[in-house]
Coordinates of C-alpha atoms and ligand atoms in Angstrom, one line a residue:
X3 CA 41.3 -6.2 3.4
X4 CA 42.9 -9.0 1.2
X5 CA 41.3 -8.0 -1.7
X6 CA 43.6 -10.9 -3.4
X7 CA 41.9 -13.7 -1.9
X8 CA 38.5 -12.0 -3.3
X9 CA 37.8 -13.9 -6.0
X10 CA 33.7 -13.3 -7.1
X11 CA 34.4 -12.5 -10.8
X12 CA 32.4 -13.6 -13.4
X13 CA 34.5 -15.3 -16.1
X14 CA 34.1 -15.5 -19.6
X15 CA 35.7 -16.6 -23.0
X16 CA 36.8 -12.9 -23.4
X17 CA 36.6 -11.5 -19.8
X18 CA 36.7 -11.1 -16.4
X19 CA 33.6 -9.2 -15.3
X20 CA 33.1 -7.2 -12.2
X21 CA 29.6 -7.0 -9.8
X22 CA 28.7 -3.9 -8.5
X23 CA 25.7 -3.9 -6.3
X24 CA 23.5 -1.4 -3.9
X25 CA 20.5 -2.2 -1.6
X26 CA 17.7 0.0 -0.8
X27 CA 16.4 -2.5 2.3
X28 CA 12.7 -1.8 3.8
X29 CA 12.8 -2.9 7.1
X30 CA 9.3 -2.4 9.0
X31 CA 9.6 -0.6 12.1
X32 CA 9.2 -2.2 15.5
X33 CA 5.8 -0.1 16.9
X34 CA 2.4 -1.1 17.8
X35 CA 1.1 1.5 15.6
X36 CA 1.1 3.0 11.8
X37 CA 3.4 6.0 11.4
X38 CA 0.8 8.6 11.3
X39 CA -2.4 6.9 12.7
X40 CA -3.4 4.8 15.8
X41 CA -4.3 1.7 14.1
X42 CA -2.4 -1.6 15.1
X43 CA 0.5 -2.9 13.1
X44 CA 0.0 -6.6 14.4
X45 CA 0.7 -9.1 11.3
X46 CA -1.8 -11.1 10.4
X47 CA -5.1 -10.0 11.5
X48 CA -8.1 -10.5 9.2
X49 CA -7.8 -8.5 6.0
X50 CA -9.1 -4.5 6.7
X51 CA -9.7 -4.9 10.4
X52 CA -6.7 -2.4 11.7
X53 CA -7.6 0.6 9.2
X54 CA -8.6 3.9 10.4
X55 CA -10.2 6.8 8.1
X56 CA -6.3 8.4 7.6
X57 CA -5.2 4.8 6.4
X58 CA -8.0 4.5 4.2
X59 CA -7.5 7.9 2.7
X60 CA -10.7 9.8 3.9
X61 CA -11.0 13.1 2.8
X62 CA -10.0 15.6 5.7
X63 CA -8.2 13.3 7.6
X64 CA -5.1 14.4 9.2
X65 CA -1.7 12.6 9.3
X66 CA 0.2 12.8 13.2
X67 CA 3.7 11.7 13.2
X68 CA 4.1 8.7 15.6
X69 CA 7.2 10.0 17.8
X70 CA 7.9 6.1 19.0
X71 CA 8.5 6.0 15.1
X72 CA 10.9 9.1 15.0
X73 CA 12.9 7.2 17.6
X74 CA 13.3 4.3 16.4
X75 CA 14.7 5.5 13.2
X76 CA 17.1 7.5 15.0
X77 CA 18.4 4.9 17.1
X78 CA 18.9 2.3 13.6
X79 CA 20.6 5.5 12.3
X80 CA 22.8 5.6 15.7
X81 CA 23.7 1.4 15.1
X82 CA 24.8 2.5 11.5
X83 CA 27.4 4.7 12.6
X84 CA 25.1 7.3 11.0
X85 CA 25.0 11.4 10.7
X86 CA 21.3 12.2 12.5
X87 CA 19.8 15.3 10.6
X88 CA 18.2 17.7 13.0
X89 CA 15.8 18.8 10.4
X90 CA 13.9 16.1 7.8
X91 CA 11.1 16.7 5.6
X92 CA 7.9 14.6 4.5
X93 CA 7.3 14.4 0.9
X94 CA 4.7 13.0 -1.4
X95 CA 5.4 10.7 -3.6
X96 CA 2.5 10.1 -5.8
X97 CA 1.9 7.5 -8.0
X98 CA -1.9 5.8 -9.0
X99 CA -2.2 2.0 -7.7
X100 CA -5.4 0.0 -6.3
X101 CA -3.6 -0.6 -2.5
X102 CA -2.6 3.2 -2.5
X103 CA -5.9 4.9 -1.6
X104 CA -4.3 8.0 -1.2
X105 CA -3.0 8.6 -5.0
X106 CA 0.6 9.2 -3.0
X107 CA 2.7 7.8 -0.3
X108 CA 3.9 9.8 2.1
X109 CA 7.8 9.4 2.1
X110 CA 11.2 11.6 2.7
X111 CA 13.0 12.2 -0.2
X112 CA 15.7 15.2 -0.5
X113 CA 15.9 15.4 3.6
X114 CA 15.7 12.1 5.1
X115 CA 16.1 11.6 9.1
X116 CA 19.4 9.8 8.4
X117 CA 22.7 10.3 6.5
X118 CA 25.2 8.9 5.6
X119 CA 26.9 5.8 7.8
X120 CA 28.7 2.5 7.4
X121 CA 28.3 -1.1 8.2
X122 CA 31.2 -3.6 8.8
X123 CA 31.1 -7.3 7.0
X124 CA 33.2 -10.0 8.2
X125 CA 34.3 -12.0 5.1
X126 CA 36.4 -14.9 5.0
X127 CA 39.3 -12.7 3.3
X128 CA 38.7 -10.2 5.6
X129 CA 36.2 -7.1 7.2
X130 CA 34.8 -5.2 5.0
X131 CA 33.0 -1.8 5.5
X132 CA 30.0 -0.9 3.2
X133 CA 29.2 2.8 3.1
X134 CA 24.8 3.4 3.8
X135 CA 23.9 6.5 1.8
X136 CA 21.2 7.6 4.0
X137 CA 18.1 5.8 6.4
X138 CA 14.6 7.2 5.5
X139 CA 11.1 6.8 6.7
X140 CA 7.9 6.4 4.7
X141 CA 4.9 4.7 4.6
X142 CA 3.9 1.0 3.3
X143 CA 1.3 0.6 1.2
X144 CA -1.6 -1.7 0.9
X145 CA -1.6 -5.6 -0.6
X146 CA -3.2 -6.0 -3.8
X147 CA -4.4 -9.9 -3.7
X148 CA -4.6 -11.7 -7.2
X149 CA -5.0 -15.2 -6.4
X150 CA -7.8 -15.7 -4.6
X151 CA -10.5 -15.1 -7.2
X152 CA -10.2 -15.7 -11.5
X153 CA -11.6 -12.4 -11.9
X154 CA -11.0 -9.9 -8.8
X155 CA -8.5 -8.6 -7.3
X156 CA -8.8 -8.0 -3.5
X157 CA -7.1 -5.6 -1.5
X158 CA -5.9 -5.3 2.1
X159 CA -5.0 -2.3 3.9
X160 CA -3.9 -3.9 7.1
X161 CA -0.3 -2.7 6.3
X162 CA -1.6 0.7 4.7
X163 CA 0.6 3.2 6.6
X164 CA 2.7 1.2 8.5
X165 CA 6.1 2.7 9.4
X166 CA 9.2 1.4 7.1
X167 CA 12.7 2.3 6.7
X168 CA 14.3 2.3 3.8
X169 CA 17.9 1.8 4.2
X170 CA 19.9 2.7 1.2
X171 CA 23.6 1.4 0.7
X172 CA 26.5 2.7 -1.5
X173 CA 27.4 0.7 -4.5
X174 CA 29.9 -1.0 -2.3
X175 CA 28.5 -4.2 -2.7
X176 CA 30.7 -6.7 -4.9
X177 CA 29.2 -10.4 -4.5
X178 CA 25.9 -12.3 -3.5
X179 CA 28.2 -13.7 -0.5
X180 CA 28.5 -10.0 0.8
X181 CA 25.0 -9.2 0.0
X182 CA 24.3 -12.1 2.5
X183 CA 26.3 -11.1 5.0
X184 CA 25.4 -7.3 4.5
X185 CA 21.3 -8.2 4.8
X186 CA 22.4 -10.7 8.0
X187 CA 24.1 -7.8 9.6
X188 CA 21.7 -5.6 9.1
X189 CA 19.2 -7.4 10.5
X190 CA 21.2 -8.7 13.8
X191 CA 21.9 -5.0 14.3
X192 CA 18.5 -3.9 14.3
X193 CA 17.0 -7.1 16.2
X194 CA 20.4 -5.9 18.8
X195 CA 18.1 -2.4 18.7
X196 CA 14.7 -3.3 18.6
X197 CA 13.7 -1.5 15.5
X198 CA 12.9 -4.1 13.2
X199 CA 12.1 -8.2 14.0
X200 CA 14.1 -8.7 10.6
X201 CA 11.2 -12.0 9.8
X202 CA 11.7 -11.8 6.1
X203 CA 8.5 -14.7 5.6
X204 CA 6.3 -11.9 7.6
X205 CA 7.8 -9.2 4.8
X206 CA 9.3 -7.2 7.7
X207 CA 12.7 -6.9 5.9
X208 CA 12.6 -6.9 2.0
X209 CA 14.9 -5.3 -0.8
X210 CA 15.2 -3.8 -4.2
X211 CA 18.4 -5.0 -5.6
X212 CA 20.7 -2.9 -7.9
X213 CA 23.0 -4.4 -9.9
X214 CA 25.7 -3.2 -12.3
X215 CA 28.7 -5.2 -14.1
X216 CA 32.1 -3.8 -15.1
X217 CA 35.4 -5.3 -16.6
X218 CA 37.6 -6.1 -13.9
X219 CA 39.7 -3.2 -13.9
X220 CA 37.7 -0.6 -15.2
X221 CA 36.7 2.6 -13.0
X222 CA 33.5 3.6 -14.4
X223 CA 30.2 1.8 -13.1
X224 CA 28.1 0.4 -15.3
X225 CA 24.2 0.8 -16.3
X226 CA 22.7 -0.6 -13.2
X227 CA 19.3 -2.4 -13.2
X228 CA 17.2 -2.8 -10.2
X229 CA 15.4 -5.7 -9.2
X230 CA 11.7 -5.0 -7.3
X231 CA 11.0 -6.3 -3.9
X232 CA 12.8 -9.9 -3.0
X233 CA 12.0 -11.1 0.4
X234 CA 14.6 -13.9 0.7
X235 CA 18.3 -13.9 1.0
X236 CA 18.7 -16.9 -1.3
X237 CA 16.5 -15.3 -3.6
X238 CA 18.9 -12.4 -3.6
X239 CA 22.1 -14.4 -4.3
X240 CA 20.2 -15.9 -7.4
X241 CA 18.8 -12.7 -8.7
X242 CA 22.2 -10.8 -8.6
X243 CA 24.3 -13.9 -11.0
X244 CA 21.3 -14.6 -13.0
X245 CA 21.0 -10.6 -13.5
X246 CA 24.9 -10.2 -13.4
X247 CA 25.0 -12.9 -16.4
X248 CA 22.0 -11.3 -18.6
X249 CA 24.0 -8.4 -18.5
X250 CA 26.9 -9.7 -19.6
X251 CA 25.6 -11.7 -22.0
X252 CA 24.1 -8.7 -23.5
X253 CA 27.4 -6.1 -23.1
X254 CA 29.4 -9.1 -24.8
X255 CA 27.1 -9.1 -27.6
X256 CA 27.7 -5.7 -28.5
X257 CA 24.5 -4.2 -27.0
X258 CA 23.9 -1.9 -24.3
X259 CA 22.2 -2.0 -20.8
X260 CA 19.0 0.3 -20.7
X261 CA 18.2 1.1 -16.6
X262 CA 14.8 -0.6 -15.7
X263 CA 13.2 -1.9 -13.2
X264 CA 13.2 -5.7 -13.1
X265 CA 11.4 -8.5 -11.5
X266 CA 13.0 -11.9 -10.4
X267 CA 11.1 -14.9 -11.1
X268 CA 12.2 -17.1 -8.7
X269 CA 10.8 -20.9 -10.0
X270 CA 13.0 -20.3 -13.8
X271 CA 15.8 -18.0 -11.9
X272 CA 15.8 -15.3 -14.3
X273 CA 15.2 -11.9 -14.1
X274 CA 12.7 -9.9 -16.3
X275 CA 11.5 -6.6 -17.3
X276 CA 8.5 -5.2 -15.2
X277 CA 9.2 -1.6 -16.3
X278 CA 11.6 1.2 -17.6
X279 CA 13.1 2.8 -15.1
X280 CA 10.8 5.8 -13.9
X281 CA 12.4 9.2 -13.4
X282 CA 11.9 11.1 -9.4
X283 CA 10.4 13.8 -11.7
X284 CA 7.5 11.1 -13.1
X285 CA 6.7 10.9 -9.2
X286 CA 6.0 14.8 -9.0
X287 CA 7.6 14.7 -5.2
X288 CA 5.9 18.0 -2.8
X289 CA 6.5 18.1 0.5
X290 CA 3.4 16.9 2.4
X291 CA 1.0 20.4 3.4
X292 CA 0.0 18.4 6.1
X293 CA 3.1 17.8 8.0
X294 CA 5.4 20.1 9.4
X295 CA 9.0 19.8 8.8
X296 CA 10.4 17.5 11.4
X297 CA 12.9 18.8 13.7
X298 CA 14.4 17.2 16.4
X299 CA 17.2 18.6 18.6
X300 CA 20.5 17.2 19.8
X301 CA 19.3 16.3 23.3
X302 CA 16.7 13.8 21.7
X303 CA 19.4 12.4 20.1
X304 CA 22.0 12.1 23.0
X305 CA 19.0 10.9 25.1
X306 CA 18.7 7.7 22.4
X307 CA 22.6 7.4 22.3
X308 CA 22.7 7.0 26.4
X309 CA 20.8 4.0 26.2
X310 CA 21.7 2.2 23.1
X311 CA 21.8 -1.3 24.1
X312 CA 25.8 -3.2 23.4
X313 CA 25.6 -3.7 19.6
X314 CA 27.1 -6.7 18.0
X315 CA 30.5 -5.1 17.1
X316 CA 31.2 -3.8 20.5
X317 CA 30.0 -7.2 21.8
X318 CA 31.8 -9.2 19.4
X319 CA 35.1 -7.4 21.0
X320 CA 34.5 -8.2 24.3
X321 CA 34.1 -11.8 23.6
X322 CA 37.3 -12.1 22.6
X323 CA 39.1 -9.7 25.1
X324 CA 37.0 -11.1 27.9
X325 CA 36.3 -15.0 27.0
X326 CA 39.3 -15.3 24.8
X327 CA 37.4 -16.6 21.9
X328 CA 38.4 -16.6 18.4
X329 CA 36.9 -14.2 15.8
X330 CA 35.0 -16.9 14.4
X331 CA 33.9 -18.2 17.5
X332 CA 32.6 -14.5 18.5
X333 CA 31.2 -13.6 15.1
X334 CA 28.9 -16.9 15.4
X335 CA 28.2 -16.4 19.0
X336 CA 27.1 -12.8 18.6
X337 CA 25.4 -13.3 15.5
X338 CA 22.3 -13.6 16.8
X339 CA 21.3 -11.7 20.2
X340 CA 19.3 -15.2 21.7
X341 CA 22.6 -17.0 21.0
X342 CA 24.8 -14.2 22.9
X343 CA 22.4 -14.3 25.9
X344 CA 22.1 -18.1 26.1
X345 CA 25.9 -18.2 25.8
X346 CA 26.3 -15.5 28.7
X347 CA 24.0 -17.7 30.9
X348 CA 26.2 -20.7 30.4
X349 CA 29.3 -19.1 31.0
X350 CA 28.1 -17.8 34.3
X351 CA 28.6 -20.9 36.4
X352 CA 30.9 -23.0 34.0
X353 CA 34.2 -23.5 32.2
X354 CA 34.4 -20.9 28.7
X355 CA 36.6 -23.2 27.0
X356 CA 34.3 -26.3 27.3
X357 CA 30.8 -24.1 27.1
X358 CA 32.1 -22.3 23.6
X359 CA 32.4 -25.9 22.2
X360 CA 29.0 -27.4 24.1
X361 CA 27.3 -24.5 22.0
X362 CA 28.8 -24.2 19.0
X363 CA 29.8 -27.6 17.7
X364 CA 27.0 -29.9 19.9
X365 CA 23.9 -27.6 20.5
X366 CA 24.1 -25.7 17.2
X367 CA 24.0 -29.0 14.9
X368 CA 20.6 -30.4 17.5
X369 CA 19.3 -27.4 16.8
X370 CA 20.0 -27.2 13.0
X371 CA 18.5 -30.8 13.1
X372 CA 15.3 -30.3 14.6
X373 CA 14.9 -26.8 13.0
X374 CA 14.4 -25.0 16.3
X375 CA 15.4 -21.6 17.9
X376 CA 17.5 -21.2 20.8
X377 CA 14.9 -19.4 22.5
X378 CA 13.3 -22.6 22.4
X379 CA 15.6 -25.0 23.1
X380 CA 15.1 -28.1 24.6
X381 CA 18.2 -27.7 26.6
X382 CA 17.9 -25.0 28.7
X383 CA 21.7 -22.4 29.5
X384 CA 21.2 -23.8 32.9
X385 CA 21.4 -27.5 32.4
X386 CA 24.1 -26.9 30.0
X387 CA 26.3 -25.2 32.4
X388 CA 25.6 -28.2 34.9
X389 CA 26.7 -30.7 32.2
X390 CA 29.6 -29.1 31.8
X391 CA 30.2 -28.7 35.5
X392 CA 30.3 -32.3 35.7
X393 CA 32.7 -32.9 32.9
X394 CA 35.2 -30.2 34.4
X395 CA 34.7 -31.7 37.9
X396 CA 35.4 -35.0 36.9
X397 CA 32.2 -37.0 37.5
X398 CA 31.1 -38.0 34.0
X399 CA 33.6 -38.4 30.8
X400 CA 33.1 -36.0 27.9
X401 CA 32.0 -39.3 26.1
X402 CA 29.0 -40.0 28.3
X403 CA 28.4 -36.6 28.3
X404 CA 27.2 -36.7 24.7
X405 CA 24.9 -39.3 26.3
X406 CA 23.4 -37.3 28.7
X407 CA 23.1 -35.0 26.2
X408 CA 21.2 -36.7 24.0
X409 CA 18.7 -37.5 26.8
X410 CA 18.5 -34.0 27.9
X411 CA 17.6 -32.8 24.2
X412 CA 15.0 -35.5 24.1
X413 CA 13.7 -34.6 28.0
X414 CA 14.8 -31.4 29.0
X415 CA 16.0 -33.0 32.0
X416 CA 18.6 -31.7 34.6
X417 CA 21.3 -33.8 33.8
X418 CA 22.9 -34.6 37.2
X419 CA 19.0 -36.4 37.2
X420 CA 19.9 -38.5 34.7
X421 CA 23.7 -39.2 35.7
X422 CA 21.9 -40.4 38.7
X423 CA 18.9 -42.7 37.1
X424 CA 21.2 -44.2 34.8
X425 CA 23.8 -44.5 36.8
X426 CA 26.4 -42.9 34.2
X427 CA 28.4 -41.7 36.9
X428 CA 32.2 -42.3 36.4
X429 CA 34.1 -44.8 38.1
X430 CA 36.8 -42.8 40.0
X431 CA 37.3 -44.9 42.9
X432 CA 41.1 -46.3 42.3
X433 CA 40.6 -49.4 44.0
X434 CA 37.8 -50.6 42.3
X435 CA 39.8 -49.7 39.0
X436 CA 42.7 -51.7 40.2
X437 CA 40.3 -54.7 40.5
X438 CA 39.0 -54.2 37.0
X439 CA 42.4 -53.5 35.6
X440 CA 43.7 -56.7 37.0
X441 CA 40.9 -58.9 36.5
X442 CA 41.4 -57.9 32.3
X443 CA 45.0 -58.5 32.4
X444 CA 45.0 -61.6 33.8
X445 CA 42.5 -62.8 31.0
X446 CA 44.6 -61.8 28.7
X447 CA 48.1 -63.2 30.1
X448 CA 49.2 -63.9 26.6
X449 CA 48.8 -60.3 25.2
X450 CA 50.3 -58.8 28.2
X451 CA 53.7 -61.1 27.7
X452 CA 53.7 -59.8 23.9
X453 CA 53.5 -56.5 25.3
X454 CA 56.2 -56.6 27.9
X455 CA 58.3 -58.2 24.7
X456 CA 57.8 -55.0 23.2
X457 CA 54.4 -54.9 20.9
X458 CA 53.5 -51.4 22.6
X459 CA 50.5 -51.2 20.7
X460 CA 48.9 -53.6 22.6
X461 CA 48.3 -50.3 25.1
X462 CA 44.9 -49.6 23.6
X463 CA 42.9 -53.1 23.3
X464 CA 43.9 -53.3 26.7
X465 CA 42.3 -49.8 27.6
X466 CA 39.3 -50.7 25.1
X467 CA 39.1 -54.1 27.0
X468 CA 39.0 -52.0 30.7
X469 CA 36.4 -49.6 29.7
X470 CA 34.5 -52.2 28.3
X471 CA 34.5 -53.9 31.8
X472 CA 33.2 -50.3 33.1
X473 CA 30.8 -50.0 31.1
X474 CA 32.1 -47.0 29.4
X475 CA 32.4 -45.3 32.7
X476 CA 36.0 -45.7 34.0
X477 CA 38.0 -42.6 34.6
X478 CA 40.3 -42.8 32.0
X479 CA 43.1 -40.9 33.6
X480 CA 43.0 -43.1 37.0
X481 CA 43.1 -45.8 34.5
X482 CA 45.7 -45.3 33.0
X483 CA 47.5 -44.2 35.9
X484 CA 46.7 -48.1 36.7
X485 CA 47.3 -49.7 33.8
X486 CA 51.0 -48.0 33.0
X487 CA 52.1 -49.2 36.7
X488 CA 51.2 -53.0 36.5
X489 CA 52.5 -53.1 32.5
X490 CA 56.2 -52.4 33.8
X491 CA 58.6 -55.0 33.9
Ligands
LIG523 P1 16.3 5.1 -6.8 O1 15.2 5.8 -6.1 O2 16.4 5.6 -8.2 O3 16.2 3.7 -6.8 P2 18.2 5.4 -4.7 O4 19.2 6.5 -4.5 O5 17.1 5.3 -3.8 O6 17.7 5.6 -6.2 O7 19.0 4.0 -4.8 C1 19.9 3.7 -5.7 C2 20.6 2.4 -5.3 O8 21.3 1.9 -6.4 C3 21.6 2.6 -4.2 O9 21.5 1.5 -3.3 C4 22.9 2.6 -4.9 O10 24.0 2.1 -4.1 C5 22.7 1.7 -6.1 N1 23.5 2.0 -7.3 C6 23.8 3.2 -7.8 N2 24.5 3.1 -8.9 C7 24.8 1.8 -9.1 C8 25.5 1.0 -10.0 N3 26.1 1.6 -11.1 N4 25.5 -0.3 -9.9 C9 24.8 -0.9 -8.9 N5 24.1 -0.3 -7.9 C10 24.1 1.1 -8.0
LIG524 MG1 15.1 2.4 -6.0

């Protein structure tokens, strides 16, 4: 890496001071049901309608691993590069809350179902690996609603014992700008699996934020604090300075840092204290007497491995061995799994060098501008390809094809359709250039003597002038073909 060209230190009067941050990341499981119980995990269902008696915390009632669950954390574990553990252990970890019925939540704690792995950033000076400290499964909670009455407060168990991972990083983390790329890659590689839909407004991928600052320099971490449960990226970026600075503020002064857990309010952009930080002991962790260890064996595993789908590293790699792209162009292209597929289906029947562009520079800012998805865009990888077809082949300039373009993001339309209803198609036919070229230049008898007298610039108003007889649509190679013949002396 070039760590020189790193440059995320806080500055002050007296110092330059280091950030030092680790995610624990809950990322909801992809499954149509709760880790141990039947009911549905479908978001946004009337409040309490998918909650069965083990949800609810009925006496009696029975927790039974979900295996679809099991797998799925093995195969996130597999895209992290991570050690599988053949043997993992369910623990309770208890704690009193309205949305917890149970008094505990059943989690792994000592013997999670994934060690240690790594995850690979691509910053601007450079990749970067960040070291995961293990992957483990647990169960979400219920949602305690305060707003919707003055005096009650409401609760929905709808996401009572639905499946979570909780992905814990090493303190590896040194900016907000890496935290966004770590949270982005993340999520691309588990959308790339399946495991988790990453929607951060649907509180499928949220994080507790632990942040520490040191003088540049110095070996030792800091006092870290950690900050509860932000849902947003942006919100994660402003959490970390606005904490990174309090901390500072206070170190500078001569005081200390005391380790709590913090909230971040995000309408004044500062962090404050929700509680000190609670020890594992306060949490009086057992493992669960109703759950057998969890073993798994090494077949199970291989059997997940076999059919891991290409993840975005190894496809990034073959987009630039294959198409020839540039890192940047792969990194964008792969970014997102839609985008890779739509890009694929382009490429299939037309030119890579002009399709890369068509996507990146010209689709990308249409759909930036009407806010869409490239599953739903207007312009379908078929009709692209067919644009560009007609570019490479000749028939339309790259300027009309903006044009068409444009129509085809407003219509959806095939665009050798529109070529031919508004009759874009380019004049190639050398003759009838020839006319058209002579026809200007004898208008214009005076500015073709200056040029033969040696005012070469004259070459472009008399190209402007031709296309303007076209109507945009002359070939502009034939043209000038043309036009450099009957300007010699
Ligand atoms: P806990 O349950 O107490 O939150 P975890 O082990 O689950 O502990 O998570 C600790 C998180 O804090 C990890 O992501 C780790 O990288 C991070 N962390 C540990 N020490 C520091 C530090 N000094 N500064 C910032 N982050 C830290
Ligand atoms: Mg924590």
């Amino acid at each position: 890496m070039e760590q020189e060209k790193f440059d995320y230190y806080i500055k002050t009067e007296k110092n330059s001071w280091e950030v030092v941050i680790g995610l624990e990341v809950h990322a909801q499981v992809i499954s149509n049901s709760k880790l141990f119980s039947g009911s549905s995990t479908k978001f946004g269902s009337e409040p309490n309608t998918q909650v069965s008696l083990v949800d609810s915390a009925f006496p009696g009632m029975l927790p039974v691993i979900n295996q679809f669950c099991i797998e799925q954390a093995v195969k996130t574990g597999l895209g992290l590069n991570a050690k599988i553990n053949l043997l993992s252990i369910f623990d309770r970890k208890n704690y009193f809350y309205a949305d917890l019925p149970a008094g505990y939540q059943i989690s792994q704690y000592k013997n999670p179902i994934v060690g240690e792995g790594e995850v690979t950033l691509d910053m601007p000076y450079g990749s970067k690996k960040i070291g995961i400290e293990r992957l483990h499964l647990e169960q979400d909670a219920g949602k305690s609603i305060h707003d919707l009455s003055p005096d009650n407060t409401f609760v929905d168990l709808n996401r009572s014992g639905v499946a979570l991972m909780e992905i814990v990083s090493k303190p590896d983390l040194r900016s907000p700008s890496e935290v966004n790329s770590y949270v982005k890659k993340l999520r691309t590689i588990m959308r790339y699996l399946g495991t988790c839909d990453g929607n951060m407004q649907e509180g499928s991928l949220r994080a507790d934020v632990n942040v520490s600052v040191r003088k540049k320099g110095e070996t030792k971490f800091g006092t870290r604090c950690e900050i509860k449960n932000v849902n947003s990226i942006k919100f994660m970026e402003m959490a970390i300075d606005s904490e990174a600075r309090r901390q500072i503020e206070l170190l500078e002064s001569g005081k200390s840092i005391e380790q709590e857990t913090r909230l971040f309010d995000t309408k004044k952009n500062l962090t404050r204290s929700m509680r000190s930080k609670e020890e594992a002991h306060d949490y009086r962790y057992f493992p669960d007497p109703d759950l057998l260890p969890l073993q798994i064996n090494q077949s199970f595993i291989d059997n997940i491995k076999n059919n891991l789908p290409e993840l975005p590293d190894q496809k990034k790699n073959r987009f630039i061995k294959k198409f020839n792209l540039s890192p940047f162009e792969a990194n964008v292209l792969v970014s997102d799994l839609d985008i890779s597929k739509y890009f694929e289906d382009v490429i299939k029947n037309s030119d890579i060098k002009l399709a890369k562009n068509w996507v990146i520079v010209e689709l990308f800012a249409v759909l930036n501008k009407k806010n869409i998805d490239i599953s739903n865009s207007p312009v379908s990888p078929q009709n692209l390809a067919l644009l560009i077809n007609t570019i490479s082949s000749g028939e339309i300039s790259g300027k009309i094809a903006k044009k068409v373009f444009e129509i085809m993001v407003e219509t959806g339309d095939d665009p050798t359709k529109i070529i031919k209803e508004k009759g874009l198609k380019q004049q190639s036919d050398p003759k009838e250039l020839e006319k058209t070229i002579i026809k200007v230049l004898e208008n214009n008898l005076d500015k073709v003597s200056e040029y033969k007298s040696g005012k070469e610039k004259l070459y472009g108003f008399f190209v402007g002038e031709i296309m303007k007889a076209t109507s945009g649509k002359g070939n502009p190679k034939i043209i000038n073909d043309i036009l450099k013949e009957k300007l010699k002396k």
